[in-house]
Amino acid sequence: MKLEINGLKKIFINSIRGNLLVLDGVNLKIASGEFVSIIGPSGCGKTTLIEIIAGLQQKTDGEILIDQLPIEKSPSNCAIVFQQYALFPWLTVQKNIEYGLKIRKIDKKERNNISRKYIGLVGLNSYKKYYPHELSGGMQQRVALARALANAPDILLLDEPFAALDAQTREDCQRELLRLWQQIGITIVFVTHDIGEAILLSDRVFVMSSNPGTIKTVIDINLKRPRESSVRVEKTFRVKEMNIRNLLNNGQGEVA
Amino acid sequence: MPKQLSIVKKIFRYREVIQNIGRKIILPALILVLWYLVTRFGNVHPLILPSLESIAREFISLIQSGELPMHICISLKRCLGGFLLGSFLGITSGILMGWSRIWADFFDLLINFIRSIPKTALAPLFIVWFGLGDMPKILLIGLSSYFFTVIPTIEGVRNVDNIYIKSARSMGANEWQIMKSVMFPAALPSIFAGIRLAVTTSLIVLVMVEIIAGNNGLGYLLQVAQENLDMATMFATLFTLGVLGYCLDAGMQYLARVVMPWRKGKTLSI
């Protein structure tokens, strides 16, 4: 699904500490089936942006269009995956994945079919009866991914999904996400503060600056797919990495 | 091979259970031995401390005559009736008040005012209003159970991590669905903390009201025993109450394990 954002503005209203302009004039266009990352210094409003797209926060001004339709009227839906997994601790892996389907009153047989498919896709077949706390962080995040995908979203929003994982697990998860994206052909908006991760995964990287948050530059990543982690040592990769690092540093002023 | 393994496992678990019971039984057993020695060899008047044999004899004869079972049934009916009524209302209204500030504000003064009055102090009023039957007893127990469950439920609902609500909302859940499928299960651990307090306190309030205004029930039995200086009956009744209270609490803990299977192994509590 094509996602278009024009002049998006978000102000946090606070009568005591004063209003805070978080996002100002955010414009972006994302093609159908594209994988884009949003990168920026912490506090630049990445999470706010993605939560507005997901409908979890209200925008102050501007428009968000999915296939030319305002998001409020659009029949298509977004799914979001959070950094803290946000799996329901009282539901098993299978019930977690079926949650959104149950909310939409899809009957039990159909729910089971869908959850079986996505549990299989993330390779957790033998864990469907487990509770989230019985799984490792990487497995929990895979469940969260399966839960989001089970709702058959048109756009998948990921908010620093792998930030809490160790390096090894993070690489596994990145590989898995790429595989799923290629398999399902979904539009992905991926928020991260890890430059390497953004380049490895994306078609394009949106670099944000803070105070107020706005899109500073868009960088095309013209690396051929499928990408292996060996792509990290290629010259184009490292040049882009340095390029983005400089952009982020300038945006932060003195901070080296 | 796996079958044999499971048998071995079972035996080990069996031994573990025996060990656990063993540890729990040491202290009560010591107290009973001490009691026996004091009443047997010490110079204690049976009006102060009757012998274990006389208590046991009295206990058995009370059961055989059907008197004790009758009083137990009457008391249990009042106790459970009041507890179920009060905790049901406490949990449902607690969820409502935890969820909505408006409802919480609406009930705030009334709830905290009545909560501050000791339930025992309301007994005379309730007896005047509702007589000496089951009604005032059930209502008083209900009132105490209500307050023991409503506050933990409100707190439990208010402390639900926002991320779960966001997560449910992002999957299209409406307010009612969020209340049912997120707030309630997330608040269950603290609801059960309230339920445990409520069930134990129900027994306390029950006995107290039965002592003041009963013509049957375990509290009445105690009061009659006091008037007749019938120490064997008194201790037999106290023993019954202890067992009853223990069973009620154990029942609630068992219920907690059944209702919240995901807590197993996650926290120290279960």
Coordinates of C-alpha atoms in Angstrom, one line a residue:
Chain A
M1 CA 0.0 0.0 0.0
K2 CA 1.3 3.4 -0.9
L3 CA 1.7 5.6 2.2
E4 CA 2.0 9.4 1.9
I5 CA 2.4 11.9 4.6
N6 CA 2.1 15.6 4.0
G7 CA 2.9 18.4 6.4
L8 CA 2.4 16.3 9.5
K9 CA 2.5 18.3 12.7
K10 CA 2.2 17.2 16.3
I11 CA 2.1 19.3 19.4
F12 CA 2.0 17.9 22.9
I13 CA -0.3 20.1 24.8
N14 CA 0.9 20.7 28.4
S15 CA -0.4 23.6 30.3
I16 CA 2.2 23.5 33.1
R17 CA 5.5 22.9 31.2
G18 CA 4.3 24.6 28.0
N19 CA 3.4 23.1 24.7
L20 CA 6.0 21.0 22.9
L21 CA 6.3 20.9 19.1
V22 CA 7.4 17.3 18.5
L23 CA 6.9 16.9 14.7
D24 CA 6.8 19.8 12.3
G25 CA 6.2 19.5 8.6
V26 CA 7.0 15.8 8.1
N27 CA 6.6 14.8 4.5
L28 CA 7.3 11.3 3.2
K29 CA 6.2 9.0 0.4
I30 CA 6.5 5.3 0.6
A31 CA 5.8 3.0 -2.4
S32 CA 3.8 -0.1 -2.1
G33 CA 5.9 -3.1 -1.0
E34 CA 8.8 -0.8 -0.1
F35 CA 11.0 -1.3 3.0
V36 CA 12.0 2.0 4.5
S37 CA 13.7 2.9 7.7
I38 CA 13.3 6.0 9.8
I39 CA 16.5 6.9 11.7
G40 CA 17.2 9.8 14.0
P41 CA 18.6 10.9 17.3
S42 CA 16.6 9.8 20.4
G43 CA 13.8 12.2 21.2
C44 CA 13.3 13.3 17.5
G45 CA 9.8 12.0 17.5
K46 CA 10.3 8.7 15.6
T47 CA 8.0 6.8 17.9
T48 CA 5.4 9.6 17.9
L49 CA 5.4 9.6 14.1
I50 CA 4.9 5.8 13.9
E51 CA 2.2 5.8 16.6
I52 CA 0.3 8.5 14.7
I53 CA 0.5 6.4 11.5
A54 CA -0.8 3.4 13.6
G55 CA -3.7 5.5 14.9
L56 CA -2.5 5.4 18.5
Q57 CA -2.0 9.1 18.7
Q58 CA -3.9 12.0 17.2
K59 CA -2.1 14.3 14.8
T60 CA -2.3 18.0 15.2
D61 CA -2.2 19.0 11.6
G62 CA -1.3 17.6 8.1
E63 CA -2.6 14.5 6.3
I64 CA -1.7 10.8 6.1
L65 CA -2.9 9.1 3.0
I66 CA -3.0 5.4 2.2
D67 CA -3.5 4.9 -1.5
Q68 CA -4.7 8.5 -1.8
L69 CA -7.3 8.0 0.9
P70 CA -7.1 9.7 4.3
I71 CA -6.0 7.2 6.9
E72 CA -9.2 7.7 8.9
K73 CA -11.3 6.6 6.0
S74 CA -9.0 4.0 4.6
P75 CA -10.1 0.4 4.8
S76 CA -6.5 -0.8 4.9
N77 CA -4.9 -1.4 8.2
C78 CA -1.5 -0.9 9.9
A79 CA 0.0 -3.3 12.4
I80 CA 2.7 -2.2 14.9
V81 CA 5.4 -4.1 16.7
F82 CA 6.9 -2.5 19.8
Q83 CA 10.4 -2.7 21.2
Q84 CA 9.1 -4.2 24.4
Y85 CA 7.3 -6.9 22.5
A86 CA 4.0 -6.1 24.3
L87 CA 2.9 -9.7 24.2
F88 CA 0.0 -10.4 26.6
P89 CA 1.6 -12.5 29.4
W90 CA -1.7 -14.2 30.2
L91 CA -2.1 -15.7 26.7
T92 CA -0.1 -18.5 25.1
V93 CA 1.9 -17.9 22.0
Q94 CA -1.0 -19.2 19.9
K95 CA -3.6 -17.2 21.7
N96 CA -1.4 -14.1 21.4
I97 CA -1.2 -14.5 17.7
E98 CA -5.0 -15.1 17.4
Y99 CA -5.8 -12.0 19.6
G100 CA -6.5 -9.6 16.7
L101 CA -8.4 -12.2 14.8
K102 CA -10.6 -12.8 17.9
I103 CA -11.2 -9.1 18.2
R104 CA -12.5 -9.1 14.7
K105 CA -14.7 -12.1 15.5
I106 CA -13.1 -14.5 13.1
D107 CA -14.3 -18.0 13.9
K108 CA -12.2 -20.4 15.8
K109 CA -11.3 -22.8 13.0
E110 CA -10.1 -20.0 10.7
R111 CA -8.2 -18.4 13.6
N112 CA -6.4 -21.7 14.2
N113 CA -5.5 -22.0 10.5
I114 CA -4.1 -18.5 10.4
S115 CA -2.1 -18.7 13.7
R116 CA -0.7 -22.1 12.6
K117 CA 0.5 -20.5 9.4
Y118 CA 2.3 -17.6 11.1
I119 CA 3.7 -19.7 13.9
G120 CA 5.2 -21.8 11.2
L121 CA 6.5 -18.8 9.3
V122 CA 8.5 -17.6 12.3
G123 CA 9.6 -21.1 13.1
L124 CA 8.0 -21.5 16.6
N125 CA 5.8 -24.6 15.9
S126 CA 6.8 -26.4 19.0
Y127 CA 6.2 -23.4 21.3
K128 CA 2.6 -22.5 20.5
K129 CA 1.4 -23.6 24.0
Y130 CA 4.1 -21.7 25.8
Y131 CA 3.5 -18.4 27.7
P132 CA 5.6 -15.4 26.6
H133 CA 7.8 -15.4 29.8
E134 CA 8.9 -18.9 29.0
L135 CA 10.5 -17.7 25.8
S136 CA 13.8 -15.9 25.1
G137 CA 13.7 -12.3 23.9
G138 CA 14.3 -13.2 20.3
M139 CA 11.5 -15.7 20.3
Q140 CA 9.1 -13.2 22.0
Q141 CA 9.9 -10.7 19.3
R142 CA 9.2 -13.3 16.6
V143 CA 5.8 -14.0 18.3
A144 CA 5.1 -10.3 18.2
L145 CA 6.0 -10.2 14.6
A146 CA 3.7 -13.2 13.8
R147 CA 0.9 -11.5 15.8
A148 CA 1.2 -8.4 13.8
L149 CA 1.3 -10.3 10.5
A150 CA -1.6 -12.5 11.4
N151 CA -3.9 -9.5 11.1
A152 CA -2.9 -9.3 7.4
P153 CA -1.9 -5.6 7.6
D154 CA -1.2 -3.6 4.5
I155 CA 1.6 -1.7 6.3
L156 CA 3.8 -3.1 9.0
L157 CA 5.2 -0.6 11.4
L158 CA 8.1 -1.6 13.6
D159 CA 9.3 0.6 16.4
E160 CA 12.9 -0.3 17.3
P161 CA 11.8 -3.9 17.4
F162 CA 15.3 -5.4 17.9
A163 CA 16.8 -2.8 20.2
A164 CA 16.5 -4.9 23.3
L165 CA 18.1 -8.0 21.7
D166 CA 21.7 -9.1 21.9
A167 CA 23.8 -8.7 18.7
Q168 CA 23.6 -12.3 17.6
T169 CA 19.9 -12.6 18.1
R170 CA 19.4 -9.2 16.4
E171 CA 21.1 -10.4 13.3
D172 CA 19.0 -13.6 13.2
C173 CA 15.8 -11.5 13.6
Q174 CA 16.9 -9.0 10.8
R175 CA 17.5 -11.9 8.5
E176 CA 14.1 -13.4 9.4
L177 CA 12.4 -10.1 8.9
L178 CA 13.9 -9.7 5.4
R179 CA 12.8 -13.2 4.5
L180 CA 9.3 -12.6 5.7
W181 CA 9.1 -9.3 3.8
Q182 CA 10.2 -10.9 0.6
Q183 CA 7.8 -13.8 1.1
I184 CA 4.7 -11.7 2.0
G185 CA 5.4 -8.6 0.0
I186 CA 4.3 -6.1 2.5
T187 CA 5.1 -2.4 3.0
I188 CA 7.4 -1.9 6.0
V189 CA 8.2 1.2 8.0
F190 CA 11.1 0.4 10.3
V191 CA 12.1 2.8 13.1
T192 CA 15.6 2.3 14.4
H193 CA 18.6 4.2 15.8
D194 CA 21.0 1.6 14.5
I195 CA 22.6 2.9 11.2
G196 CA 23.9 -0.4 10.0
E197 CA 20.5 -2.1 10.6
A198 CA 18.7 0.6 8.6
I199 CA 21.1 0.3 5.6
L200 CA 21.1 -3.5 5.7
L201 CA 17.3 -3.8 5.7
S202 CA 16.0 -0.9 3.7
D203 CA 15.3 0.4 0.2
R204 CA 15.5 3.9 1.5
V205 CA 16.5 5.5 4.8
F206 CA 14.7 8.6 6.1
V207 CA 17.1 10.6 8.3
M208 CA 15.3 12.7 10.9
S209 CA 16.5 15.7 12.9
S210 CA 15.1 16.7 16.3
N211 CA 13.6 19.8 17.9
P212 CA 11.2 19.8 16.2
G213 CA 11.3 16.4 14.5
T214 CA 11.4 16.6 10.7
I215 CA 12.7 14.5 7.8
K216 CA 16.1 15.9 7.0
T217 CA 17.3 13.7 4.1
V218 CA 16.2 10.6 2.2
I219 CA 19.0 8.2 1.3
D220 CA 18.6 5.6 -1.4
I221 CA 20.2 2.3 -0.5
N222 CA 21.1 0.8 -3.9
L223 CA 22.5 -2.5 -2.6
K224 CA 21.3 -5.6 -4.5
R225 CA 19.0 -8.1 -2.7
P226 CA 18.9 -10.6 -1.2
R227 CA 21.5 -9.1 1.2
E228 CA 23.7 -11.2 3.4
S229 CA 25.4 -9.7 6.4
S230 CA 28.6 -9.7 4.4
V231 CA 27.2 -6.7 2.6
R232 CA 28.3 -4.7 5.7
V233 CA 32.0 -4.8 4.5
E234 CA 31.2 -3.5 1.0
K235 CA 32.5 -0.1 0.3
T236 CA 29.0 1.4 -0.7
F237 CA 27.6 0.2 2.6
R238 CA 30.4 1.8 4.6
V239 CA 30.2 5.0 2.7
K240 CA 26.4 5.3 3.3
E241 CA 27.0 4.4 6.9
M242 CA 29.5 7.3 7.3
N243 CA 27.3 9.6 5.4
I244 CA 24.3 9.0 7.7
R245 CA 26.5 9.2 10.8
N246 CA 27.6 12.6 9.7
L247 CA 24.1 13.7 9.0
L248 CA 23.0 12.6 12.5
N249 CA 26.0 14.2 14.2
N250 CA 25.5 17.6 12.5
G251 CA 21.9 17.5 13.5
Q252 CA 23.0 17.2 17.1
G253 CA 25.4 20.1 17.1
E254 CA 28.3 19.7 19.4
V255 CA 27.8 16.0 20.1
A256 CA 30.5 13.9 18.4
Chain B
M1 CA 11.9 -45.3 27.9
P2 CA 10.0 -42.0 28.2
K3 CA 7.2 -43.9 30.1
Q4 CA 9.7 -45.2 32.7
L5 CA 11.2 -41.7 32.9
S6 CA 7.8 -40.3 33.7
I7 CA 7.3 -42.9 36.5
V8 CA 10.7 -41.9 38.0
K9 CA 9.6 -38.3 37.8
K10 CA 6.4 -39.1 39.5
I11 CA 8.2 -40.8 42.4
F12 CA 10.5 -37.9 42.8
R13 CA 7.6 -35.5 42.8
Y14 CA 5.8 -37.7 45.4
R15 CA 8.8 -37.6 47.6
E16 CA 9.0 -33.8 47.2
V17 CA 5.3 -33.5 48.3
I18 CA 5.9 -35.7 51.3
Q19 CA 8.9 -33.6 52.3
N20 CA 6.9 -30.3 51.9
I21 CA 4.1 -31.7 54.1
G22 CA 6.7 -32.9 56.6
R23 CA 8.2 -29.5 57.0
K24 CA 4.8 -27.9 57.4
I25 CA 3.7 -30.4 60.1
I26 CA 6.7 -30.1 62.5
L27 CA 5.6 -27.0 64.4
P28 CA 1.9 -27.9 64.9
A29 CA 3.0 -31.4 66.0
L30 CA 5.4 -29.9 68.6
I31 CA 2.6 -27.7 70.0
L32 CA 0.3 -30.7 70.3
V33 CA 3.0 -32.7 72.2
L34 CA 3.6 -29.7 74.5
W35 CA -0.2 -29.4 75.1
Y36 CA -0.4 -33.1 75.9
L37 CA 2.5 -32.9 78.3
V38 CA 1.2 -29.8 80.1
T39 CA -2.4 -31.1 80.5
R40 CA -1.1 -34.6 81.5
F41 CA 1.7 -33.8 83.9
G42 CA 1.4 -30.1 84.6
N43 CA -0.9 -28.8 87.2
V44 CA -3.4 -27.0 84.9
H45 CA -7.1 -26.7 85.7
P46 CA -9.2 -28.3 82.8
L47 CA -11.3 -25.1 82.8
I48 CA -8.2 -23.2 81.5
L49 CA -6.8 -25.9 79.2
P50 CA -8.8 -29.1 78.7
S51 CA -7.0 -32.3 77.7
L52 CA -6.6 -33.2 74.1
E53 CA -8.6 -36.4 74.6
S54 CA -11.6 -34.6 76.1
I55 CA -11.6 -32.1 73.1
A56 CA -11.4 -35.0 70.6
R57 CA -14.2 -36.9 72.4
E58 CA -16.3 -33.8 72.4
F59 CA -15.5 -33.1 68.8
I60 CA -16.5 -36.6 67.7
S61 CA -19.7 -36.6 69.7
L62 CA -20.6 -33.1 68.3
I63 CA -20.1 -34.6 64.8
Q64 CA -22.0 -37.8 65.5
S65 CA -25.0 -35.9 67.0
G66 CA -25.1 -33.9 63.8
E67 CA -25.0 -30.7 65.7
L68 CA -21.6 -29.5 64.5
P69 CA -22.2 -30.3 60.8
M70 CA -25.4 -28.3 61.0
H71 CA -23.7 -25.3 62.5
I72 CA -20.9 -25.5 59.9
C73 CA -23.4 -25.6 57.1
I74 CA -25.3 -22.6 58.4
S75 CA -22.1 -20.6 59.0
L76 CA -20.6 -21.6 55.6
K77 CA -23.8 -20.6 53.8
R78 CA -23.7 -17.1 55.3
C79 CA -19.9 -16.8 54.9
L80 CA -19.8 -17.8 51.2
G81 CA -23.0 -16.0 50.4
G82 CA -21.7 -12.7 51.8
F83 CA -18.3 -13.3 50.3
L84 CA -19.5 -14.1 46.8
L85 CA -21.9 -11.2 46.8
G86 CA -19.4 -8.7 48.1
S87 CA -16.4 -9.7 46.0
F88 CA -18.5 -9.9 42.8
L89 CA -19.7 -6.4 43.3
G90 CA -16.2 -5.3 44.5
I91 CA -14.4 -6.7 41.4
T92 CA -17.0 -5.4 38.8
S93 CA -17.3 -1.9 40.3
G94 CA -13.5 -1.9 40.9
I95 CA -12.8 -2.5 37.2
L96 CA -15.3 0.3 36.3
M97 CA -13.7 2.7 38.8
G98 CA -10.1 1.8 37.8
W99 CA -11.0 2.4 34.2
S100 CA -12.9 5.6 34.5
R101 CA -12.0 8.6 36.7
I102 CA -15.5 9.8 36.5
W103 CA -17.0 6.8 38.2
A104 CA -14.1 6.7 40.7
D105 CA -14.8 10.3 41.6
F106 CA -18.5 9.7 41.8
F107 CA -18.1 6.9 44.4
D108 CA -14.9 8.1 46.1
L109 CA -16.3 9.9 49.1
L110 CA -19.0 7.3 49.9
I111 CA -16.7 4.4 49.6
N112 CA -13.9 5.8 51.6
F113 CA -16.4 7.0 54.3
I114 CA -18.0 3.6 54.8
R115 CA -14.7 1.9 54.4
S116 CA -13.4 3.8 57.4
I117 CA -16.1 2.5 59.7
P118 CA -15.2 -0.8 61.3
K119 CA -17.6 -3.4 60.0
T120 CA -18.2 -4.7 63.5
A121 CA -19.5 -1.2 64.5
L122 CA -22.2 -1.6 61.9
A123 CA -23.5 -4.9 63.4
P124 CA -25.9 -3.3 65.9
L125 CA -27.4 -1.1 63.1
F126 CA -27.8 -4.0 60.7
I127 CA -29.4 -6.1 63.4
V128 CA -31.9 -3.3 64.1
W129 CA -32.6 -3.0 60.4
F130 CA -32.6 -6.6 59.3
G131 CA -33.3 -8.7 62.4
L132 CA -31.5 -11.7 63.7
G133 CA -31.7 -14.0 60.6
D134 CA -29.2 -14.6 57.8
M135 CA -29.8 -11.2 56.2
P136 CA -27.7 -8.9 58.4
K137 CA -24.9 -11.4 58.6
I138 CA -24.7 -11.9 54.8
L139 CA -24.9 -8.1 54.2
L140 CA -22.1 -7.4 56.8
I141 CA -19.8 -10.1 55.3
G142 CA -20.7 -8.8 51.9
L143 CA -19.7 -5.2 52.9
S144 CA -16.4 -6.3 54.3
S145 CA -15.6 -8.5 51.2
Y146 CA -16.6 -5.6 49.0
F147 CA -14.0 -3.3 50.4
F148 CA -11.3 -5.9 50.5
T149 CA -11.8 -6.6 46.8
V150 CA -12.7 -3.1 45.4
I151 CA -9.5 -1.3 46.3
P152 CA -7.0 -3.9 45.0
T153 CA -9.1 -4.2 41.8
I154 CA -9.0 -0.4 41.3
E155 CA -5.3 -0.3 41.8
G156 CA -4.7 -3.4 39.7
V157 CA -6.6 -1.9 36.8
R158 CA -4.8 1.5 37.1
N159 CA -1.4 -0.2 37.1
V160 CA -1.9 -2.1 33.9
D161 CA 1.0 -1.3 31.6
N162 CA 0.0 1.1 28.9
I163 CA 1.8 -0.9 26.3
Y164 CA -0.8 -3.7 26.5
I165 CA -3.6 -1.3 25.9
K166 CA -1.8 0.3 23.0
S167 CA -1.1 -3.1 21.6
A168 CA -4.7 -4.2 21.9
R169 CA -5.9 -0.9 20.4
S170 CA -3.6 -1.2 17.4
M171 CA -5.2 -4.5 16.7
G172 CA -8.6 -2.9 16.6
A173 CA -10.0 -3.6 20.1
N174 CA -12.7 -1.2 21.3
E175 CA -12.9 0.0 24.9
W176 CA -15.2 -2.8 26.1
Q177 CA -12.9 -5.4 24.5
I178 CA -9.9 -3.8 26.1
M179 CA -11.6 -3.9 29.5
K180 CA -12.5 -7.5 29.1
S181 CA -9.4 -8.9 27.4
V182 CA -6.6 -6.7 28.8
M183 CA -7.6 -4.8 32.0
F184 CA -9.2 -7.8 33.7
P185 CA -6.6 -10.4 33.1
A186 CA -3.8 -7.9 33.8
A187 CA -5.4 -6.9 37.1
L188 CA -6.1 -10.5 38.2
P189 CA -3.0 -10.9 40.4
S190 CA -4.0 -8.0 42.5
I191 CA -7.7 -8.9 42.4
F192 CA -6.7 -12.3 43.9
A193 CA -4.7 -10.6 46.6
G194 CA -8.0 -8.9 47.6
I195 CA -10.0 -12.1 47.3
R196 CA -7.7 -13.9 49.8
L197 CA -8.1 -11.1 52.3
A198 CA -11.8 -11.0 51.7
V199 CA -12.4 -14.7 52.3
T200 CA -10.4 -14.8 55.5
T201 CA -12.1 -11.7 56.8
S202 CA -15.5 -13.1 56.0
L203 CA -15.0 -15.7 58.6
I204 CA -14.0 -13.2 61.2
V205 CA -17.0 -11.0 60.6
L206 CA -19.3 -14.0 60.5
V207 CA -18.2 -15.3 63.9
M208 CA -18.4 -11.9 65.4
V209 CA -22.0 -11.3 64.3
E210 CA -23.0 -14.8 65.3
I211 CA -21.6 -14.2 68.7
I212 CA -23.6 -11.0 69.1
A213 CA -26.8 -12.1 67.5
G214 CA -27.0 -15.8 66.6
N215 CA -29.3 -18.6 67.4
N216 CA -27.2 -21.0 65.4
G217 CA -23.9 -21.1 63.6
L218 CA -20.3 -21.6 64.9
G219 CA -20.2 -18.2 66.6
Y220 CA -23.4 -19.1 68.5
L221 CA -21.8 -22.4 69.5
L222 CA -18.8 -20.5 70.9
Q223 CA -21.0 -18.2 72.8
V224 CA -23.0 -21.0 74.4
A225 CA -19.8 -22.8 75.3
Q226 CA -18.6 -19.7 77.1
E227 CA -21.9 -19.4 79.1
N228 CA -21.6 -23.0 80.2
L229 CA -17.9 -22.9 80.7
D230 CA -17.8 -25.9 78.3
M231 CA -14.1 -25.7 77.4
A232 CA -14.1 -28.9 75.3
T233 CA -16.8 -27.6 73.0
M234 CA -15.1 -24.3 72.8
F235 CA -11.8 -25.7 71.7
A236 CA -13.6 -28.1 69.3
T237 CA -15.3 -25.2 67.7
L238 CA -12.2 -23.1 67.5
F239 CA -10.4 -26.1 65.8
T240 CA -13.3 -26.3 63.3
L241 CA -13.0 -22.6 62.6
G242 CA -9.3 -22.9 62.0
V243 CA -9.7 -25.8 59.6
L244 CA -12.5 -23.9 57.8
G245 CA -10.4 -20.8 57.4
Y246 CA -7.4 -22.7 56.2
C247 CA -9.5 -24.6 53.7
L248 CA -11.1 -21.4 52.4
D249 CA -7.8 -19.8 51.9
A250 CA -6.2 -22.9 50.3
G251 CA -9.3 -23.0 48.0
M252 CA -8.7 -19.5 46.9
Q253 CA -5.0 -20.1 46.2
Y254 CA -5.9 -23.2 44.2
L255 CA -8.4 -21.1 42.3
A256 CA -5.7 -18.5 41.6
R257 CA -3.5 -21.2 40.1
V258 CA -6.3 -22.5 37.9
V259 CA -7.4 -19.0 36.7
M260 CA -3.8 -17.7 36.2
P261 CA -1.8 -20.5 34.7
W262 CA 0.6 -18.1 33.2
R263 CA 1.9 -17.1 36.6
K264 CA 3.5 -20.4 37.2
G265 CA 7.2 -20.1 37.2
K266 CA 7.1 -16.4 36.4
T267 CA 6.9 -15.1 40.0
L268 CA 7.6 -16.3 43.5
S269 CA 3.9 -16.1 44.4
I270 CA 2.6 -19.3 42.9

